[in-house]
mmCIF file of C-alpha atoms in Angstrom:
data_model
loop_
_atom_site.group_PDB
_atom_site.id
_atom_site.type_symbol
_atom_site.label_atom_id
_atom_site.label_comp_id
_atom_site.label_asym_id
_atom_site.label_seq_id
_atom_site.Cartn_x
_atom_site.Cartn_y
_atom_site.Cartn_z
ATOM 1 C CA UNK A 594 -24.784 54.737 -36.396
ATOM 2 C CA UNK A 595 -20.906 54.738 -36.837
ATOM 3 C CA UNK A 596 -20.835 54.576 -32.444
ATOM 4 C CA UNK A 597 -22.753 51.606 -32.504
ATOM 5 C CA UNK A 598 -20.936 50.082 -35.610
ATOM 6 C CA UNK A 599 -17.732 50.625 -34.042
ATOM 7 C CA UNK A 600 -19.119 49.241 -30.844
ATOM 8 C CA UNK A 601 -20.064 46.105 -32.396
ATOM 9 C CA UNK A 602 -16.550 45.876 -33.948
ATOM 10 C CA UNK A 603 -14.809 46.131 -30.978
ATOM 11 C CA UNK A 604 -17.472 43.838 -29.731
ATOM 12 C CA UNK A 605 -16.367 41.169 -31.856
ATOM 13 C CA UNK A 606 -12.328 42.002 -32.175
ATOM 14 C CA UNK A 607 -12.570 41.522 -28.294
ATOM 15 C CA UNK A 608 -14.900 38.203 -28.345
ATOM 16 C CA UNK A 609 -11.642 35.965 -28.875
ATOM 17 C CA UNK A 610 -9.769 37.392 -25.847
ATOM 18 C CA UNK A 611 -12.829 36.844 -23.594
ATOM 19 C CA UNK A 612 -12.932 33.757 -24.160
ATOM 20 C CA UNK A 613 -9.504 33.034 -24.130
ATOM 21 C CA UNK A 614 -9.319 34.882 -20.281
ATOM 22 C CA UNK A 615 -12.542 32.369 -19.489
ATOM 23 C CA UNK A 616 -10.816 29.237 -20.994
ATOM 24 C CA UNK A 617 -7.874 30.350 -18.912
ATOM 25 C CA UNK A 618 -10.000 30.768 -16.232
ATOM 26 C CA UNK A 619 -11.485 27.389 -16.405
ATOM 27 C CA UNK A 620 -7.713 26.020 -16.179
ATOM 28 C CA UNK A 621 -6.931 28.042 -13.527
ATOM 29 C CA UNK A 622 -9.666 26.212 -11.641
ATOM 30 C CA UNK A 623 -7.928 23.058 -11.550
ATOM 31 C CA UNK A 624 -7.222 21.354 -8.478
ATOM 32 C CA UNK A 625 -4.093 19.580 -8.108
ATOM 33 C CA UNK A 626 -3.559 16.547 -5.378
ATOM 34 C CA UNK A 627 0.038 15.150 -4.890
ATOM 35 C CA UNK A 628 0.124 11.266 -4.352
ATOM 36 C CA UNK A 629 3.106 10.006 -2.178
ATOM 37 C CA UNK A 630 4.656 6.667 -1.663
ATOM 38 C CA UNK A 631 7.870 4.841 -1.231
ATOM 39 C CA UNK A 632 8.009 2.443 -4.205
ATOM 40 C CA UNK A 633 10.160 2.980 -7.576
ATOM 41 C CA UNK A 634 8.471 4.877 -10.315
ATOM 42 C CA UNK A 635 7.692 3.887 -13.105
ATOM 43 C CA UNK A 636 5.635 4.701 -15.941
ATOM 44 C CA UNK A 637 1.546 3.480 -16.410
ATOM 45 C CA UNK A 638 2.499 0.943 -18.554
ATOM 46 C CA UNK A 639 6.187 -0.322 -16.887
ATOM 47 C CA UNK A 640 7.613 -0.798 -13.502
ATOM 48 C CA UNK A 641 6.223 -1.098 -9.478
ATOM 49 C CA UNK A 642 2.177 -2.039 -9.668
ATOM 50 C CA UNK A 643 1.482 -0.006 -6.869
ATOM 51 C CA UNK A 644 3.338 3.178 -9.137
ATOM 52 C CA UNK A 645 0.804 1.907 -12.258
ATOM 53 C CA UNK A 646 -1.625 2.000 -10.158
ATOM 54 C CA UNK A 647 -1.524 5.520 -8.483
ATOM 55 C CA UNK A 648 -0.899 6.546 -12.212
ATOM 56 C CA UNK A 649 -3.792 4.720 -13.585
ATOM 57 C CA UNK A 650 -5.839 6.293 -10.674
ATOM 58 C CA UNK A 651 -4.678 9.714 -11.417
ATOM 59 C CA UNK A 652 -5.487 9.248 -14.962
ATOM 60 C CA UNK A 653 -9.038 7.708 -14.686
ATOM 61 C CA UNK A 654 -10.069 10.862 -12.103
ATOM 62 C CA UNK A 655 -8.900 13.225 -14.406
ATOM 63 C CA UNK A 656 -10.572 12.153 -17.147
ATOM 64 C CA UNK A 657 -13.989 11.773 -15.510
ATOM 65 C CA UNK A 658 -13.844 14.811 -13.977
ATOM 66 C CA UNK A 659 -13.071 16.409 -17.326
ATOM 67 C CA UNK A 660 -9.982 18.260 -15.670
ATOM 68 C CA UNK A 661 -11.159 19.339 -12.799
ATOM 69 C CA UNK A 662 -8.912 17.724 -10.653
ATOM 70 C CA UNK A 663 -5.090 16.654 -11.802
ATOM 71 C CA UNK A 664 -2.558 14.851 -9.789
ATOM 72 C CA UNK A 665 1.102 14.981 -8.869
ATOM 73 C CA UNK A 666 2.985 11.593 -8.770
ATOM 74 C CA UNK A 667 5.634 11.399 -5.757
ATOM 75 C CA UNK A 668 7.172 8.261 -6.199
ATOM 76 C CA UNK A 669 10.554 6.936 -4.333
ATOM 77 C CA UNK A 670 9.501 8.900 -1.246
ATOM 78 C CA UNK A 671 10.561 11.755 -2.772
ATOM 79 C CA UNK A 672 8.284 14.125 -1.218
ATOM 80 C CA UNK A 673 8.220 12.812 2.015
ATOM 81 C CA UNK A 674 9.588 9.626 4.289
ATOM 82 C CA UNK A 675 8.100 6.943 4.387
ATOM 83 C CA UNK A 676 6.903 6.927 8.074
ATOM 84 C CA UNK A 677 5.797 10.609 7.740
ATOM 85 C CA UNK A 678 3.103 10.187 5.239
ATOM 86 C CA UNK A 679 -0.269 8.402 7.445
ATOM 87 C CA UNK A 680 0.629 11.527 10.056
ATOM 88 C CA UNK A 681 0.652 13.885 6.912
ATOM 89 C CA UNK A 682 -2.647 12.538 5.659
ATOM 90 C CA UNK A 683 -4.252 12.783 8.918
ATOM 91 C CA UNK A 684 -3.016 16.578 9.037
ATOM 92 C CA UNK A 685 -4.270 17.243 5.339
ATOM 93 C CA UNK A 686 -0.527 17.869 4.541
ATOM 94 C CA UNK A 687 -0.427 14.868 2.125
ATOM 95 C CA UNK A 688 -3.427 14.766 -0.334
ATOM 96 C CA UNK A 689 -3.161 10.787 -1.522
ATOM 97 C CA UNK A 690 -0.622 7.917 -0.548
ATOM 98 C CA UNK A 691 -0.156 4.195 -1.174
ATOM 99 C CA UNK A 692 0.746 2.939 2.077
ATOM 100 C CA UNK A 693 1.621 0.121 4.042
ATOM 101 C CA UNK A 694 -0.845 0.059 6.605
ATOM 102 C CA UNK A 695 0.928 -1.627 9.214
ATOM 103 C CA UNK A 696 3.777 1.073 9.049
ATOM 104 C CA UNK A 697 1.376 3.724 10.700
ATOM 105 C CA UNK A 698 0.873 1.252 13.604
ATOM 106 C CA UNK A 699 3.426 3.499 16.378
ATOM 107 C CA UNK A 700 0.904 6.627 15.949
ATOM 108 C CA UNK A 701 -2.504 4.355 15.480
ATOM 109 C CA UNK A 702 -1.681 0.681 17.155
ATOM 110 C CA UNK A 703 -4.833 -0.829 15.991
ATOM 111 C CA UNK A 704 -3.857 -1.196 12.270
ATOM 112 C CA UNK A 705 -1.556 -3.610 13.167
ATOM 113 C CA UNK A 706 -3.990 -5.897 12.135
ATOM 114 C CA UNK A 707 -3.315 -4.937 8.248
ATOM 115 C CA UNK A 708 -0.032 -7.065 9.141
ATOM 116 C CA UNK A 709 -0.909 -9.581 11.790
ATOM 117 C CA UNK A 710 0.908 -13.191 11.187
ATOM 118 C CA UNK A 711 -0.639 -16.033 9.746
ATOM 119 C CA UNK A 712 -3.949 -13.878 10.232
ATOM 120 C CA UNK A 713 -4.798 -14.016 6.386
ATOM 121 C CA UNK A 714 -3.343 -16.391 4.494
ATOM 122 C CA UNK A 715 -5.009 -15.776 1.015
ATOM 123 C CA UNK A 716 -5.764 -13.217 -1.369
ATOM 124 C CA UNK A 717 -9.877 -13.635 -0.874
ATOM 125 C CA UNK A 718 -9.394 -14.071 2.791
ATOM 126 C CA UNK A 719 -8.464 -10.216 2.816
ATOM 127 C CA UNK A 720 -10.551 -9.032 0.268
ATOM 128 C CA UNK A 721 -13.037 -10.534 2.162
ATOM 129 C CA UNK A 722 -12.384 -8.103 4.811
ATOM 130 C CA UNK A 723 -14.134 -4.960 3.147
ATOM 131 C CA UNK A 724 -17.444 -6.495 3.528
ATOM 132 C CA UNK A 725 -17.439 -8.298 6.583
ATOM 133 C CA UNK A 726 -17.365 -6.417 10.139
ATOM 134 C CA UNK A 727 -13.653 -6.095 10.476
ATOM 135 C CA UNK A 728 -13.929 -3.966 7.175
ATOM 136 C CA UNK A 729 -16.972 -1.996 8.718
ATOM 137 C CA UNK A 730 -14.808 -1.218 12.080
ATOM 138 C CA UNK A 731 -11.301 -0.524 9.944
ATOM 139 C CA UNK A 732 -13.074 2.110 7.752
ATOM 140 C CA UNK A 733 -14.502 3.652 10.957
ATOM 141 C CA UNK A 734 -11.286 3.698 12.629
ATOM 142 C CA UNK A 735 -9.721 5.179 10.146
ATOM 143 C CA UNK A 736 -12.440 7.812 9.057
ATOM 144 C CA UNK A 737 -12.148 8.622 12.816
ATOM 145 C CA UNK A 738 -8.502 9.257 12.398
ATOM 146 C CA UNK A 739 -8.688 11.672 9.227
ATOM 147 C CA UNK A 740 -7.819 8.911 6.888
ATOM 148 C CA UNK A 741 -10.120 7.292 4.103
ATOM 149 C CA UNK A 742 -9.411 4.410 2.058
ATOM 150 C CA UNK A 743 -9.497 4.666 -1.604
ATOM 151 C CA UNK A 744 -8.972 1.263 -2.567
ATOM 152 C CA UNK A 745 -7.939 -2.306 -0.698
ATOM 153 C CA UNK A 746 -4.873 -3.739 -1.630
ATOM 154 C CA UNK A 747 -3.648 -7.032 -0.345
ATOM 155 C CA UNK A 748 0.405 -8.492 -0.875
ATOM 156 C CA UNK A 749 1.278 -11.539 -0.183
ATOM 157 C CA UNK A 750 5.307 -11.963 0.935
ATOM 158 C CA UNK A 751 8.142 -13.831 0.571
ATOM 159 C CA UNK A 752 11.276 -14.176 2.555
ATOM 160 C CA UNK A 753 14.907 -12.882 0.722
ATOM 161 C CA UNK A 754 18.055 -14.427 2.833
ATOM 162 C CA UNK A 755 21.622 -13.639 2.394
ATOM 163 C CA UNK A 756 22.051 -16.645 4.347
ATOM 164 C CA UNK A 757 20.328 -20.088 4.631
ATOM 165 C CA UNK A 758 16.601 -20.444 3.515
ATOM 166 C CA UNK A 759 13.974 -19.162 5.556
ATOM 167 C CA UNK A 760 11.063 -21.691 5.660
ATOM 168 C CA UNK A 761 10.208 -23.173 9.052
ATOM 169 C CA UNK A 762 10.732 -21.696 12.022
ATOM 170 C CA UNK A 763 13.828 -23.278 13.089
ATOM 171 C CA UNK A 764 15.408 -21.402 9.924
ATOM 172 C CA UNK A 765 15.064 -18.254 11.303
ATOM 173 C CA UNK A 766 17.263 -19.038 14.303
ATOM 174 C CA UNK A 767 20.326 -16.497 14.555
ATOM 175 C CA UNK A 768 19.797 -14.605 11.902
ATOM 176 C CA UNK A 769 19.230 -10.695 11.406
ATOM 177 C CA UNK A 770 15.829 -10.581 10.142
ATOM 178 C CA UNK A 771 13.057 -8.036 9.278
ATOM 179 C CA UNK A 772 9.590 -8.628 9.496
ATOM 180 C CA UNK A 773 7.478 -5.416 8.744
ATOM 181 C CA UNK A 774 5.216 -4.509 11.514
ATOM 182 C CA UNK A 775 5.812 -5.319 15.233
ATOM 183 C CA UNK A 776 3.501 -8.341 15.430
ATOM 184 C CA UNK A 777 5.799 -10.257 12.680
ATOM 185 C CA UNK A 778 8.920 -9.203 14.678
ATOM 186 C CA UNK A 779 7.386 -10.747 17.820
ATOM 187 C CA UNK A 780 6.515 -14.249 16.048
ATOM 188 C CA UNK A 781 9.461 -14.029 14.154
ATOM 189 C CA UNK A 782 11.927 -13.439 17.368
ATOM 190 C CA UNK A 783 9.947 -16.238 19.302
ATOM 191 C CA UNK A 784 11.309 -17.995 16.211
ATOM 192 C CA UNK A 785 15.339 -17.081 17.031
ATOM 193 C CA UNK A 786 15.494 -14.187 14.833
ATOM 194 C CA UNK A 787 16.907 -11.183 15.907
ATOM 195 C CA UNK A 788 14.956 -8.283 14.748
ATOM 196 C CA UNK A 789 15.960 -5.209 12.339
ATOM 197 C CA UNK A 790 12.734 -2.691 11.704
ATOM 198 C CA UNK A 791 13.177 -0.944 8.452
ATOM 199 C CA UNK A 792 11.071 0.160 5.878
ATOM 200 C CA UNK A 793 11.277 -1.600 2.411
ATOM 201 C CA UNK A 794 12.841 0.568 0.949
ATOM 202 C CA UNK A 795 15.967 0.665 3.046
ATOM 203 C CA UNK A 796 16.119 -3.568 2.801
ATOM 204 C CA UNK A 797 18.803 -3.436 0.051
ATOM 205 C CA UNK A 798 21.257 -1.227 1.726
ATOM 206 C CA UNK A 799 20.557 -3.176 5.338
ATOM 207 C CA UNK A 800 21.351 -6.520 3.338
ATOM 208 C CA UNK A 801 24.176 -5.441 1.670
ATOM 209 C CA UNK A 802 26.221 -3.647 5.096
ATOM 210 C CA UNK A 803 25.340 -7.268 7.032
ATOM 211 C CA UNK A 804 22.922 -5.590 9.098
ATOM 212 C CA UNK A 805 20.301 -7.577 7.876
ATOM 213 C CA UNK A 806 20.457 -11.249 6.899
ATOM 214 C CA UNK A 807 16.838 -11.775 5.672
ATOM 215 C CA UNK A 808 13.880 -9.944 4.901
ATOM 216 C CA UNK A 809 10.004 -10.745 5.045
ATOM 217 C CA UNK A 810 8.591 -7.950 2.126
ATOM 218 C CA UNK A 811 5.985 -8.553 -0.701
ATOM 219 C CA UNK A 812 6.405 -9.980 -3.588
ATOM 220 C CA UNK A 813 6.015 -7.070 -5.901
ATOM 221 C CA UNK A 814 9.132 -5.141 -3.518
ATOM 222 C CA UNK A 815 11.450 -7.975 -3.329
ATOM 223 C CA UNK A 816 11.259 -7.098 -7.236
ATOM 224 C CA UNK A 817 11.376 -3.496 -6.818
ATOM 225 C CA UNK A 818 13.895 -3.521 -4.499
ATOM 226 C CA UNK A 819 16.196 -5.781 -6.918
ATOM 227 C CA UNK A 820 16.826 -7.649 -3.919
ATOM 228 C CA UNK A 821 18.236 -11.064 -6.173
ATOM 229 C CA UNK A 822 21.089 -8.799 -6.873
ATOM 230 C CA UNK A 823 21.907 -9.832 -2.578
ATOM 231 C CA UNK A 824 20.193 -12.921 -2.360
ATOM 232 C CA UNK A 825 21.546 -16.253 -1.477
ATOM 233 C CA UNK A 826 17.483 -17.923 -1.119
ATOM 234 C CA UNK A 827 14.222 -17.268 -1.778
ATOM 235 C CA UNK A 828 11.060 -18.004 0.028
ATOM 236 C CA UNK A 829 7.931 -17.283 -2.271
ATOM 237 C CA UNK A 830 4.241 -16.147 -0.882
ATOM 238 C CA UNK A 831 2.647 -17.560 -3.606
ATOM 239 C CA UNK A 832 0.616 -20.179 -2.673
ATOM 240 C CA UNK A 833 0.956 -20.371 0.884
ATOM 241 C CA UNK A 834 2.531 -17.315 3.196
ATOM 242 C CA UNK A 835 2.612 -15.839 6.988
ATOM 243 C CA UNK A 836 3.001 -12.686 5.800
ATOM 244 C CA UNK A 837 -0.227 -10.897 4.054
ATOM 245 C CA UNK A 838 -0.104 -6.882 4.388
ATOM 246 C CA UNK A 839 -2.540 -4.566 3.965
ATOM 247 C CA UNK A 840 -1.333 -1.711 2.034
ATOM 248 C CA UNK A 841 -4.084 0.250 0.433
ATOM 249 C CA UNK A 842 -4.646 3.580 -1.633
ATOM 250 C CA UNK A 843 -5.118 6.190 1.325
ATOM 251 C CA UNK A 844 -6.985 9.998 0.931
ATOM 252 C CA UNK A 845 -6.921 12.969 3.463
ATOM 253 C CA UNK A 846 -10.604 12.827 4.923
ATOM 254 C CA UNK A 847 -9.696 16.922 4.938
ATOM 255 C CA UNK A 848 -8.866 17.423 1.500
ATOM 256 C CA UNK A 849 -11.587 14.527 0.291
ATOM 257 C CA UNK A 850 -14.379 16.335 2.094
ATOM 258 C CA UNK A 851 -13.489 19.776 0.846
ATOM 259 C CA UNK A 852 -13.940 18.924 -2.898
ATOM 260 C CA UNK A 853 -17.541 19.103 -4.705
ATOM 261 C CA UNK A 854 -19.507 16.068 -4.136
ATOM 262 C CA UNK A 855 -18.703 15.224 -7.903
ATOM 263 C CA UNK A 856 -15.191 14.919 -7.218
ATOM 264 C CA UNK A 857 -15.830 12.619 -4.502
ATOM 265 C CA UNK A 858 -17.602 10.564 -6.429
ATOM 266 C CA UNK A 859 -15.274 10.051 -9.191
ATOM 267 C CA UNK A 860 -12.551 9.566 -6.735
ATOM 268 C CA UNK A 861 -14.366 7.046 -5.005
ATOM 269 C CA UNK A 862 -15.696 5.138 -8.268
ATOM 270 C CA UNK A 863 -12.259 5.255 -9.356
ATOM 271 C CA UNK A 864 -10.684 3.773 -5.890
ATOM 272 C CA UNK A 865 -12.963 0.635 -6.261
ATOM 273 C CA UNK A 866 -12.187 0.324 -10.430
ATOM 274 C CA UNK A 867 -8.685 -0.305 -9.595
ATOM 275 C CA UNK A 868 -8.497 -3.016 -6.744
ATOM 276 C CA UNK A 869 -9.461 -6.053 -9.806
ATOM 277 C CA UNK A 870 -5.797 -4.926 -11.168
ATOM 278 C CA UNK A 871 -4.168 -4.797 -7.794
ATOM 279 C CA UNK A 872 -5.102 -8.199 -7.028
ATOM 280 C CA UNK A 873 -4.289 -9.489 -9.959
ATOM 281 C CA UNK A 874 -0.614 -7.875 -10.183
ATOM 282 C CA UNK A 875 0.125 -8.850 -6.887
ATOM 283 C CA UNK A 876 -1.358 -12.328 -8.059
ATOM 284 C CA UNK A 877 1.312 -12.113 -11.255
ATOM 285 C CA UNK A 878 4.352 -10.871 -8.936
ATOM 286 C CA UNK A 879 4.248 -13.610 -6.857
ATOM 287 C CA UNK A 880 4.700 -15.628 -9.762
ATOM 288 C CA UNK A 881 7.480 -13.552 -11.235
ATOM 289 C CA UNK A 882 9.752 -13.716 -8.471
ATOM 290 C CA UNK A 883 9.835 -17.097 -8.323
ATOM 291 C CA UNK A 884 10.919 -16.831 -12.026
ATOM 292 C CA UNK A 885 13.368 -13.974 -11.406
ATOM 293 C CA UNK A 886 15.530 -15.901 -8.713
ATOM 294 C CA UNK A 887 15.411 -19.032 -10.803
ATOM 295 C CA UNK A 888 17.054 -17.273 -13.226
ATOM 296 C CA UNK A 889 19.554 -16.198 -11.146
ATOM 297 C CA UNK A 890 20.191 -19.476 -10.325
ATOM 298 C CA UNK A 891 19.150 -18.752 -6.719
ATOM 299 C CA UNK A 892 17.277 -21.196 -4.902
ATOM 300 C CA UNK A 893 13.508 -20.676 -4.447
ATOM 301 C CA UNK A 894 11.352 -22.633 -1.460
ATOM 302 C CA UNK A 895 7.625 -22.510 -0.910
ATOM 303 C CA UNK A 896 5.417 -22.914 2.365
ATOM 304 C CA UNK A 897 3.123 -25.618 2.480
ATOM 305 C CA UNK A 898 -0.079 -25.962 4.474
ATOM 306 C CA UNK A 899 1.657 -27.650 7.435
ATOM 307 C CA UNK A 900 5.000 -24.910 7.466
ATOM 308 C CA UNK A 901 2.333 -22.146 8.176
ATOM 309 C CA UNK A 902 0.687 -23.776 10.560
ATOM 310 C CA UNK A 903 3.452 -24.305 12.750
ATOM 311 C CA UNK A 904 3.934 -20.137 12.619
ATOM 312 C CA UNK A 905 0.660 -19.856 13.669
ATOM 313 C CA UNK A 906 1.036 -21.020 16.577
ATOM 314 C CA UNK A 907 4.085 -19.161 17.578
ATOM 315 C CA UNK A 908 1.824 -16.002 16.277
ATOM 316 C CA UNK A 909 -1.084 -16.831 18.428
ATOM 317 C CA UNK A 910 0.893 -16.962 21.475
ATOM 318 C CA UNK A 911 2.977 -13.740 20.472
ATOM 319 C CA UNK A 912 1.925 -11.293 18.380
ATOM 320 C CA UNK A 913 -1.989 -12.757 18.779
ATOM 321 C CA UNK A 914 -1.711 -11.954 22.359
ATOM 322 C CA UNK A 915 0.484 -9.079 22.657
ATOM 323 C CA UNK A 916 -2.151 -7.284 20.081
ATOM 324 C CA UNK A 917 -5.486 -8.722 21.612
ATOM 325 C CA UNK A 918 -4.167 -7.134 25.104
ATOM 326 C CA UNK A 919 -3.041 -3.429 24.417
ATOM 327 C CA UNK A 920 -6.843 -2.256 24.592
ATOM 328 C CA UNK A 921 -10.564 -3.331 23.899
ATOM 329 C CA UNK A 922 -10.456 -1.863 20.742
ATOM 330 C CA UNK A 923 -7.401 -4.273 19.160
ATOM 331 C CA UNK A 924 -9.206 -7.377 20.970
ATOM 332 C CA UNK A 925 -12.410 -6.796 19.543
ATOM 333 C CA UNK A 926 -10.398 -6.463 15.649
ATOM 334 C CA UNK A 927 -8.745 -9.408 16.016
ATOM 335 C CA UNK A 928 -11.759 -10.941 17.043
ATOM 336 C CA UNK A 929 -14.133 -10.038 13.868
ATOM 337 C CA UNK A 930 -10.531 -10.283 11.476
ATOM 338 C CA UNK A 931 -10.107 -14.025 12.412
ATOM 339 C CA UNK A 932 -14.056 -14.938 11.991
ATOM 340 C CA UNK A 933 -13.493 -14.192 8.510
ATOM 341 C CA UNK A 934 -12.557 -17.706 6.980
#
């Protein structure tokens, strides 16, 4: 009787560290996914959209799947460059990144399109893309190449000069200028520019040394990027704009398809919840630029109907063409992208 008492007691003296081992056990279970990209951080409530976002992302998945999965913010490219994260995703070396699609366009040509002049030229234009066949054969594509997209989000872009006002194209003639993805370099040296490829990121230090003159960036990372602090014009993208980039949240197929079906569901779900904010943040810092060079008692110019049209043309016969004729695959994307109205 006193063996099985004492049995019992130990029983229950050891109940409490059981379960602590389990609960640790439980944590221990925890998945963590690091999400990269090359904006400033922030906080979920302050700073970059595209930083909220990733935050707010994070935040939602871990609280539906109760803990499961947690995240690592990697903001600034702090983890990795810039250019090195659609090759890391693609390797499963990167779990998650906010990315310019355009950027990834020397390892993958076809997503180009994400930043194809005068090819959108509104906010439901490219949201209009997901369900219409261009969205069909860009998911493919992409699923193809190890990459999945999380969530579509569309920038519009303005022009920052250190130099005249970049409207028309005549304005562009001469100066050092920086379009984003090769198919805005080639309208935009048809124009007179001269071109200077750099990430966003690096704008602010290429402005300030000379090497660059003017810049073609979204809204949201002409604020960022503090680039008023350089500026001697401003050309918004609200309204009207040449330059609409793709730059959505981006998964490892790898790492997505190696989590419980739960997981991918929540991440999914979650992907989709966020792209109402995105649009309208972008939305809001198109309008906030305008405000923030005003301010600075820098002048601020917008396009009008007949301003893009006349880059459209130089696009069609430049980076239109040049795109359309690398292989099948870019015609046929160009193609379905421009039947979308």
């Amino acid at each position: 009787m006193q063996i099985a008492r004492r049995t019992v007691l130990t029983g229950l003296i050891a109940a409490p560290a059981i379960i602590a081992a389990s609960r640790r056990g439980f944590a221990a279970d925890a998945k963590t996914l690091k999400i990269s990209h090359q904006f400033p951080g922030g906080t979920i409530d302050q700073g970059d959209f595209r930083d909220r976002m990733c935050r707010m992302f994070a935040q939602q998945v871990e609280k539906k799947t109760n803990g499961a999965l947690k995240f690592e913010i990697y903001p600034g490219s702090s983890l990795m460059k810039t250019n090195s994260q659609f090759s890391a995703l693609r390797k499963g070396a990167l779990d998650i990144s906010l990315y310019p699609l355009a950027y990834a366009g020397g390892e993958v040509q076809e997503v180009n399109i994400g930043l194809m002049p005068c090819l959108v030229t509104s906010y439901e234009q490219g949201l209009a893309w997901k369900k219409a066949p261009i969205g069909t054969e860009l998911v493919k594509l992409l699923d193809d190449k190890g990459v999945k997209i999380l969530t579509w989000v569309w920038q519009s872009g303005g022009v920052a000069s250190r130099a005249n006002a970049v409207v028309a194209p005549d304005d562009t003639k001469g100066l050092k200028v920086r379009g984003g993805s090769r198919e805005m370099d080639l309208m935009l040296k048809q124009a007179g520019g001269i071109i200077s490829s750099v990430p966003s990121n690096e704008i602010y230090a290429a402005m300030q040394t000379g090497s660059l003159d003017a810049a073609v960036t979204s809204s949201t990372s002409l604020i960022s990027f503090r680039l008023e602090e350089i500026s001697k014009n401003l050309t918004t993208g609200r309204g009207k704009s040449f330059w609409y980039m793709l730059e959505p949240l981006l998964m490892s197929k790898a790492i997505f398809e190696a989590l419980p079906k739960d997981q991918q569901t929540a991440i999914t779900e979650v992907g989709i919840e966020m792209e109402p904010f995105a649009l309208k943040a972008a939305k809001d810092d198109d309008e906030a630029i305008a405000a923030i060079y005003k301010k600075a008692n820098i002048p601020v110019a917008d396009m009008d109907e007949a301003t893009v049209e006349k880059w459209r043309k130089i696009a069609e016969e430049t980076a239109w063409k040049d795109f359309a004729a690398r292989n099948a695959d870019c015609d046929r994307l160009l193609k379905l992208a421009a039947a979308v109205a």
